[in-house]
């Protein structure tokens, strides 16, 4: 199967190892991965700023770039949610060629590739930073708001396939980290207060490494942690699943 | 008055969402094997007292001992297991505020009148003649308006006793 | 002032902001526990949403039916197009009965209309009787939450208010003693009141019943003691059938406070013998909102407050930072429909985390509405112009692979350079946060090597 890889703009520039881990994971599980060089951004920053016209231009470009692949996979739940939930609203029918075949990496590995084991180990105490759009839009896990439903978590299910994995339990497992794109700038005070609370939750649980399906959360949390010398490490879930944190 | 009525209704007609399908609701509400047990547990959680009695007469006697003249004793028509609410229809109309002024309020309900859930409760109430005023009561009055600290006894009764007969 | 500045003020007192966050998270936790006890919860929410959607599609008919039923039961029905008309009607009824003192139980609608101020200006004494509302009334503040009006205050602050206004000992900070003091003070006022005003949680069209849900018993005392009862409701409080009450009474308290039901669920069907009951039906912008397809579902709100308790922004910024009658996620979608200019920062006071949408007992798509509002506001010309210009530029860059590559290289160089060359947004980022170290190679570069 031909998989078109979508790497969000900030991952391309700042977190190349998250992107590479995604490539290797997919290739090791038999996918024929291609990274179309013409790709830019899913358009989420513009859409979230209320500029849906400008987001539409980016969205059309995304559709043109990716419509020829069997699947589109991305190591960003937030971008995937944008494609699946917002594209139909902003570019209408044009979106249909990508909407149903675009996947976040964890759901792709479990639901399409049907991965049951991984060649990876990890020696750290790991906390999962459940990114909001992954939880509440892509439904990668049962949100804490819906306790009457059966509990599952795709990121957790995959992490548990990693040798030696020790996951810690948070007091508020899926509370928002406070990034929120432009929110992190517009509402800088609330954003940082939220991030600080998250960091404290990781630390009370004795986590050493924080993993997430979205690097954007980790860019914000990592930025706060590093400024305060909290000593936490951060990694994209694909890196851990790929054995980069053995 | 009529002017506002006319303009509101006209605006609502104009802006009315179209194509809403018929409203048919399935019966989904939880059923309890032993409604009596659930009711009692819930009432305790709500801060009320549950006293099992063999007859209404012994309940009246217990009530006289327990509360003296300041208490009010009422009859409940049905009770609900899922939340310990007791339906109290006010057919004697002069009584409306009296139970809310009492320090202790006691209610007699027949065990046989405990239903599982609110859907069953409303279905039953709806078949009879509705009172001018009726209240589901589920324990003593309470508030947490001061710093989220629970206090039993706000404006209404401070003590709530249920006699199940 | 806009939300970010108002929020910054609240967050600056980090001990209090964190206490506020935890107090409300506690309510959210209780809600979760109550919800877990109901296996059919998600279906129940669906039913709640469907009844509300159906009601909104038949509001005109339902209101007419409700009016006829009420009249048959001896209840007088009034219609008000807006807040001022509502206030005039209520005042007119009170004046006719020569009322000087009245008690009021919680009603966000009268708050929205400014009823207290209106009546007080005409020489009437209005006493809010819900404990939380009484506390903020004594402090001359607006409520900061629709279910927990005084949640922004700690015990000591309330003790001080009671000391100043009711003469309780200055060091009396125990919640039970404070509550008892208020009970005693208000009991007198209930007995003296010549009229009671209540809000309405649900108005049942097929029977002409008004349902009021409280925990304290204040609405029943206020409606039951004086001869005159006036219930004020927005047009959206209508539900079609008596049976539908079961769905909403099952949803409301569990969502609001985690109780299985409010202590009192009171059904007013007829005036008391020798008494009078009036219902005032108010539009005040609601019929216009019904015409806006992206936003009309917000009219289904049953005012449980769950979206506030779960909102990570609300919990840390406090209700007053919204500067709207209804704060939090639902307030942030309701407020701009009335006055987009004043409230243009509210739809942006969200990370769009979606927690509000998932707790809402009637499944209002709150975070989607906030996103849609952003678009509307930009179209109307509100919001931050500078940001919009930069988005226009970003839009161009991001739809062009060449420009995008150039911009990427530019950003990497800029971020290695001294901070003063950064745009103001990056400076804001850097006040409390570091940027990630810039790697030697971008993903693209590494991928190209990997391919060889
Ligand atoms: S929008 Fe939903 S969650 Fe928020 S107050 Fe209304 S009903 Fe409750």
mmCIF file of C-alpha atoms in Angstrom, chain C residues 170-429:
data_model
loop_
_atom_site.group_PDB
_atom_site.id
_atom_site.type_symbol
_atom_site.label_atom_id
_atom_site.label_comp_id
_atom_site.label_asym_id
_atom_site.label_seq_id
_atom_site.Cartn_x
_atom_site.Cartn_y
_atom_site.Cartn_z
ATOM 1 C CA UNK C 170 -15.451 38.722 62.037
ATOM 2 C CA UNK C 171 -13.716 35.433 62.742
ATOM 3 C CA UNK C 172 -16.700 33.241 61.876
ATOM 4 C CA UNK C 173 -15.511 31.421 58.758
ATOM 5 C CA UNK C 174 -17.142 28.027 59.227
ATOM 6 C CA UNK C 175 -19.349 27.221 56.243
ATOM 7 C CA UNK C 176 -22.152 25.728 58.337
ATOM 8 C CA UNK C 177 -22.293 28.705 60.684
ATOM 9 C CA UNK C 178 -22.215 31.122 57.776
ATOM 10 C CA UNK C 179 -24.984 29.219 56.018
ATOM 11 C CA UNK C 180 -27.111 29.201 59.185
ATOM 12 C CA UNK C 181 -26.626 32.947 59.577
ATOM 13 C CA UNK C 182 -27.838 33.511 56.029
ATOM 14 C CA UNK C 183 -30.758 31.124 56.585
ATOM 15 C CA UNK C 184 -31.897 33.090 59.614
ATOM 16 C CA UNK C 185 -31.524 36.438 57.915
ATOM 17 C CA UNK C 186 -33.322 35.307 54.770
ATOM 18 C CA UNK C 187 -36.102 33.458 56.612
ATOM 19 C CA UNK C 188 -37.328 36.827 57.903
ATOM 20 C CA UNK C 189 -37.265 38.237 54.421
ATOM 21 C CA UNK C 190 -39.200 35.303 52.995
ATOM 22 C CA UNK C 191 -41.911 35.869 55.576
ATOM 23 C CA UNK C 192 -42.108 39.595 54.815
ATOM 24 C CA UNK C 193 -41.989 39.320 51.035
ATOM 25 C CA UNK C 194 -45.083 40.305 49.088
ATOM 26 C CA UNK C 195 -44.051 38.528 45.906
ATOM 27 C CA UNK C 196 -41.694 35.812 44.698
ATOM 28 C CA UNK C 197 -39.888 35.800 41.367
ATOM 29 C CA UNK C 198 -38.396 32.548 40.089
ATOM 30 C CA UNK C 199 -36.638 31.407 36.970
ATOM 31 C CA UNK C 200 -37.785 28.438 34.937
ATOM 32 C CA UNK C 201 -35.784 25.319 34.128
ATOM 33 C CA UNK C 202 -38.370 23.660 31.917
ATOM 34 C CA UNK C 203 -41.722 24.811 30.585
ATOM 35 C CA UNK C 204 -43.906 21.887 29.554
ATOM 36 C CA UNK C 205 -46.036 22.720 26.516
ATOM 37 C CA UNK C 206 -48.615 19.951 26.670
ATOM 38 C CA UNK C 207 -49.576 20.594 30.302
ATOM 39 C CA UNK C 208 -48.772 24.241 30.961
ATOM 40 C CA UNK C 209 -46.330 23.418 33.754
ATOM 41 C CA UNK C 210 -43.327 25.375 34.890
ATOM 42 C CA UNK C 211 -40.539 23.325 36.492
ATOM 43 C CA UNK C 212 -37.948 24.843 38.804
ATOM 44 C CA UNK C 213 -34.954 22.845 40.098
ATOM 45 C CA UNK C 214 -33.122 23.915 43.252
ATOM 46 C CA UNK C 215 -31.226 22.460 46.182
ATOM 47 C CA UNK C 216 -31.823 25.064 48.833
ATOM 48 C CA UNK C 217 -35.613 25.214 48.878
ATOM 49 C CA UNK C 218 -35.569 28.950 48.223
ATOM 50 C CA UNK C 219 -37.672 28.848 45.077
ATOM 51 C CA UNK C 220 -40.435 26.915 46.840
ATOM 52 C CA UNK C 221 -40.469 29.292 49.789
ATOM 53 C CA UNK C 222 -40.420 32.302 47.477
ATOM 54 C CA UNK C 223 -43.205 30.973 45.301
ATOM 55 C CA UNK C 224 -45.193 29.388 48.120
ATOM 56 C CA UNK C 225 -45.279 32.055 50.832
ATOM 57 C CA UNK C 226 -46.366 35.304 49.138
ATOM 58 C CA UNK C 227 -49.649 35.562 47.213
ATOM 59 C CA UNK C 228 -47.922 36.496 44.000
ATOM 60 C CA UNK C 229 -45.542 34.301 41.975
ATOM 61 C CA UNK C 230 -43.909 35.527 38.780
ATOM 62 C CA UNK C 231 -41.872 33.028 36.754
ATOM 63 C CA UNK C 232 -39.589 34.443 34.046
ATOM 64 C CA UNK C 233 -38.432 32.310 31.139
ATOM 65 C CA UNK C 234 -36.634 32.562 27.823
ATOM 66 C CA UNK C 235 -38.562 31.189 24.859
ATOM 67 C CA UNK C 236 -36.112 28.277 24.586
ATOM 68 C CA UNK C 237 -37.126 26.723 27.924
ATOM 69 C CA UNK C 238 -40.054 24.976 26.242
ATOM 70 C CA UNK C 239 -40.149 21.208 26.011
ATOM 71 C CA UNK C 240 -42.970 19.431 24.218
ATOM 72 C CA UNK C 241 -44.234 16.838 26.663
ATOM 73 C CA UNK C 242 -44.558 16.085 30.350
ATOM 74 C CA UNK C 243 -42.769 12.744 29.841
ATOM 75 C CA UNK C 244 -39.731 14.554 28.445
ATOM 76 C CA UNK C 245 -39.068 15.908 31.919
ATOM 77 C CA UNK C 246 -37.647 12.519 32.791
ATOM 78 C CA UNK C 247 -34.837 12.939 30.277
ATOM 79 C CA UNK C 248 -33.881 16.396 31.498
ATOM 80 C CA UNK C 249 -34.215 15.747 35.223
ATOM 81 C CA UNK C 250 -31.926 12.769 34.705
ATOM 82 C CA UNK C 251 -29.374 14.901 32.856
ATOM 83 C CA UNK C 252 -29.428 18.216 34.692
ATOM 84 C CA UNK C 253 -28.195 17.631 38.239
ATOM 85 C CA UNK C 254 -25.763 14.882 37.329
ATOM 86 C CA UNK C 255 -24.137 17.243 34.858
ATOM 87 C CA UNK C 256 -24.310 20.258 37.140
ATOM 88 C CA UNK C 257 -23.053 19.004 40.491
ATOM 89 C CA UNK C 258 -22.928 15.224 40.286
ATOM 90 C CA UNK C 259 -26.104 14.843 42.336
ATOM 91 C CA UNK C 260 -28.503 12.215 40.996
ATOM 92 C CA UNK C 261 -31.237 14.898 41.003
ATOM 93 C CA UNK C 262 -31.651 18.318 42.573
ATOM 94 C CA UNK C 263 -33.130 18.174 46.081
ATOM 95 C CA UNK C 264 -36.290 19.905 44.848
ATOM 96 C CA UNK C 265 -37.794 19.536 41.397
ATOM 97 C CA UNK C 266 -40.896 21.674 41.681
ATOM 98 C CA UNK C 267 -43.798 21.603 39.255
ATOM 99 C CA UNK C 268 -46.013 24.699 39.196
ATOM 100 C CA UNK C 269 -49.243 23.879 37.453
ATOM 101 C CA UNK C 270 -51.787 26.278 38.956
ATOM 102 C CA UNK C 271 -51.689 29.376 41.147
ATOM 103 C CA UNK C 272 -52.247 28.677 44.830
ATOM 104 C CA UNK C 273 -55.823 29.266 45.997
ATOM 105 C CA UNK C 274 -56.333 32.988 46.475
ATOM 106 C CA UNK C 275 -53.007 33.691 44.811
ATOM 107 C CA UNK C 276 -51.818 34.727 41.374
ATOM 108 C CA UNK C 277 -49.224 33.211 39.095
ATOM 109 C CA UNK C 278 -47.719 34.917 36.071
ATOM 110 C CA UNK C 279 -45.310 33.623 33.454
ATOM 111 C CA UNK C 280 -43.259 36.094 31.419
ATOM 112 C CA UNK C 281 -41.930 34.677 28.140
ATOM 113 C CA UNK C 282 -38.911 36.575 26.860
ATOM 114 C CA UNK C 283 -37.227 36.655 23.459
ATOM 115 C CA UNK C 284 -34.349 39.145 23.809
ATOM 116 C CA UNK C 285 -32.412 38.006 20.767
ATOM 117 C CA UNK C 286 -33.288 34.331 20.889
ATOM 118 C CA UNK C 287 -35.572 34.225 17.864
ATOM 119 C CA UNK C 288 -32.812 35.841 15.808
ATOM 120 C CA UNK C 289 -30.308 33.275 17.054
ATOM 121 C CA UNK C 290 -32.709 30.546 15.926
ATOM 122 C CA UNK C 291 -32.131 31.773 12.366
ATOM 123 C CA UNK C 292 -28.354 31.198 12.523
ATOM 124 C CA UNK C 293 -27.795 27.617 11.570
ATOM 125 C CA UNK C 294 -24.254 27.291 12.945
ATOM 126 C CA UNK C 295 -25.240 28.663 16.325
ATOM 127 C CA UNK C 296 -28.891 27.836 16.967
ATOM 128 C CA UNK C 297 -28.124 24.667 18.892
ATOM 129 C CA UNK C 298 -26.805 26.838 21.723
ATOM 130 C CA UNK C 299 -30.490 27.592 22.433
ATOM 131 C CA UNK C 300 -30.807 24.023 23.700
ATOM 132 C CA UNK C 301 -28.648 24.819 26.731
ATOM 133 C CA UNK C 302 -30.199 23.680 30.015
ATOM 134 C CA UNK C 303 -27.809 25.846 32.051
ATOM 135 C CA UNK C 304 -26.154 23.011 33.940
ATOM 136 C CA UNK C 305 -22.763 24.717 34.050
ATOM 137 C CA UNK C 306 -20.853 21.529 33.185
ATOM 138 C CA UNK C 307 -19.051 23.203 30.303
ATOM 139 C CA UNK C 308 -17.713 25.785 32.736
ATOM 140 C CA UNK C 309 -16.560 23.211 35.267
ATOM 141 C CA UNK C 310 -14.701 21.263 32.628
ATOM 142 C CA UNK C 311 -13.229 24.216 30.749
ATOM 143 C CA UNK C 312 -9.523 24.476 31.559
ATOM 144 C CA UNK C 313 -9.590 28.153 30.652
ATOM 145 C CA UNK C 314 -12.664 29.012 32.714
ATOM 146 C CA UNK C 315 -11.270 27.142 35.699
ATOM 147 C CA UNK C 316 -8.114 29.220 35.635
ATOM 148 C CA UNK C 317 -9.415 32.585 34.461
ATOM 149 C CA UNK C 318 -12.595 32.814 36.562
ATOM 150 C CA UNK C 319 -16.106 33.673 35.428
ATOM 151 C CA UNK C 320 -15.704 37.432 35.646
ATOM 152 C CA UNK C 321 -12.982 37.385 33.005
ATOM 153 C CA UNK C 322 -15.698 36.716 30.396
ATOM 154 C CA UNK C 323 -17.556 39.947 31.194
ATOM 155 C CA UNK C 324 -20.817 38.395 29.997
ATOM 156 C CA UNK C 325 -23.984 37.276 31.833
ATOM 157 C CA UNK C 326 -23.214 33.665 31.033
ATOM 158 C CA UNK C 327 -19.478 32.877 31.146
ATOM 159 C CA UNK C 328 -17.490 29.863 29.954
ATOM 160 C CA UNK C 329 -17.851 28.001 26.664
ATOM 161 C CA UNK C 330 -21.622 28.448 26.315
ATOM 162 C CA UNK C 331 -21.338 32.118 27.240
ATOM 163 C CA UNK C 332 -18.588 32.536 24.670
ATOM 164 C CA UNK C 333 -20.893 31.387 21.897
ATOM 165 C CA UNK C 334 -24.013 33.176 23.192
ATOM 166 C CA UNK C 335 -22.455 36.567 23.890
ATOM 167 C CA UNK C 336 -21.173 37.426 20.385
ATOM 168 C CA UNK C 337 -24.620 36.820 18.901
ATOM 169 C CA UNK C 338 -25.883 39.772 20.942
ATOM 170 C CA UNK C 339 -22.893 42.082 20.745
ATOM 171 C CA UNK C 340 -20.014 40.862 18.596
ATOM 172 C CA UNK C 341 -17.910 43.970 19.075
ATOM 173 C CA UNK C 342 -17.833 43.837 22.877
ATOM 174 C CA UNK C 343 -17.403 40.093 23.070
ATOM 175 C CA UNK C 344 -15.105 39.463 20.107
ATOM 176 C CA UNK C 345 -12.341 37.976 22.265
ATOM 177 C CA UNK C 346 -14.504 35.239 23.811
ATOM 178 C CA UNK C 347 -14.517 32.690 20.962
ATOM 179 C CA UNK C 348 -10.732 32.968 21.016
ATOM 180 C CA UNK C 349 -10.559 32.272 24.767
ATOM 181 C CA UNK C 350 -10.422 28.551 24.048
ATOM 182 C CA UNK C 351 -7.890 25.962 22.940
ATOM 183 C CA UNK C 352 -10.773 24.173 21.165
ATOM 184 C CA UNK C 353 -9.939 21.155 23.307
ATOM 185 C CA UNK C 354 -13.521 19.948 22.941
ATOM 186 C CA UNK C 355 -14.100 18.919 26.538
ATOM 187 C CA UNK C 356 -17.152 21.193 26.753
ATOM 188 C CA UNK C 357 -18.783 19.480 23.787
ATOM 189 C CA UNK C 358 -18.303 16.069 25.373
ATOM 190 C CA UNK C 359 -19.694 16.975 28.805
ATOM 191 C CA UNK C 360 -22.676 18.919 27.503
ATOM 192 C CA UNK C 361 -25.791 16.928 28.466
ATOM 193 C CA UNK C 362 -27.628 18.100 25.358
ATOM 194 C CA UNK C 363 -24.650 17.663 23.033
ATOM 195 C CA UNK C 364 -24.230 21.254 21.964
ATOM 196 C CA UNK C 365 -21.250 21.431 19.595
ATOM 197 C CA UNK C 366 -19.681 24.131 21.725
ATOM 198 C CA UNK C 367 -16.103 24.095 20.457
ATOM 199 C CA UNK C 368 -17.257 23.890 16.858
ATOM 200 C CA UNK C 369 -19.405 26.953 17.497
ATOM 201 C CA UNK C 370 -16.453 28.823 18.966
ATOM 202 C CA UNK C 371 -14.464 27.995 15.853
ATOM 203 C CA UNK C 372 -17.336 29.095 13.620
ATOM 204 C CA UNK C 373 -17.612 32.349 15.581
ATOM 205 C CA UNK C 374 -13.991 33.118 14.882
ATOM 206 C CA UNK C 375 -14.770 33.011 11.183
ATOM 207 C CA UNK C 376 -17.898 35.152 11.615
ATOM 208 C CA UNK C 377 -16.080 37.749 13.668
ATOM 209 C CA UNK C 378 -13.280 38.046 11.162
ATOM 210 C CA UNK C 379 -15.860 38.461 8.392
ATOM 211 C CA UNK C 380 -17.602 41.178 10.395
ATOM 212 C CA UNK C 381 -14.295 42.969 10.757
ATOM 213 C CA UNK C 382 -13.759 42.290 14.458
ATOM 214 C CA UNK C 383 -10.905 40.444 16.073
ATOM 215 C CA UNK C 384 -7.229 41.253 15.865
ATOM 216 C CA UNK C 385 -6.569 42.930 12.462
ATOM 217 C CA UNK C 386 -2.849 42.478 12.624
ATOM 218 C CA UNK C 387 -3.194 38.759 13.162
ATOM 219 C CA UNK C 388 -5.638 38.488 10.295
ATOM 220 C CA UNK C 389 -3.167 40.189 7.950
ATOM 221 C CA UNK C 390 -0.464 37.765 8.985
ATOM 222 C CA UNK C 391 -2.879 34.896 8.367
ATOM 223 C CA UNK C 392 -3.520 36.196 4.886
ATOM 224 C CA UNK C 393 0.210 36.150 4.272
ATOM 225 C CA UNK C 394 0.515 32.695 5.839
ATOM 226 C CA UNK C 395 -2.310 31.505 3.616
ATOM 227 C CA UNK C 396 -0.361 32.559 0.542
ATOM 228 C CA UNK C 397 2.866 31.053 1.782
ATOM 229 C CA UNK C 398 1.268 27.786 2.788
ATOM 230 C CA UNK C 399 -0.468 27.212 -0.490
ATOM 231 C CA UNK C 400 2.783 27.637 -2.373
ATOM 232 C CA UNK C 401 5.514 25.028 -1.952
ATOM 233 C CA UNK C 402 8.287 27.407 -3.031
ATOM 234 C CA UNK C 403 7.339 30.251 -0.733
ATOM 235 C CA UNK C 404 6.856 27.700 2.034
ATOM 236 C CA UNK C 405 10.368 26.331 1.664
ATOM 237 C CA UNK C 406 11.835 29.824 1.680
ATOM 238 C CA UNK C 407 9.833 30.726 4.779
ATOM 239 C CA UNK C 408 11.036 27.573 6.520
ATOM 240 C CA UNK C 409 14.651 28.441 5.859
ATOM 241 C CA UNK C 410 13.979 32.031 6.983
ATOM 242 C CA UNK C 411 12.444 30.852 10.265
ATOM 243 C CA UNK C 412 15.332 28.543 11.007
ATOM 244 C CA UNK C 413 17.848 31.344 10.497
ATOM 245 C CA UNK C 414 15.773 33.867 12.458
ATOM 246 C CA UNK C 415 15.404 31.528 15.424
ATOM 247 C CA UNK C 416 19.150 31.044 15.655
ATOM 248 C CA UNK C 417 19.708 34.811 15.697
ATOM 249 C CA UNK C 418 19.286 37.295 18.541
ATOM 250 C CA UNK C 419 15.820 37.646 20.030
ATOM 251 C CA UNK C 420 15.116 41.216 18.972
ATOM 252 C CA UNK C 421 14.764 40.185 15.371
ATOM 253 C CA UNK C 422 11.831 37.936 16.209
ATOM 254 C CA UNK C 423 8.320 39.029 15.499
ATOM 255 C CA UNK C 424 6.291 40.129 18.509
ATOM 256 C CA UNK C 425 4.388 36.845 18.659
ATOM 257 C CA UNK C 426 7.549 34.849 19.167
ATOM 258 C CA UNK C 427 8.581 37.281 21.881
ATOM 259 C CA UNK C 428 5.338 36.535 23.688
ATOM 260 C CA UNK C 429 6.039 32.845 23.370
#
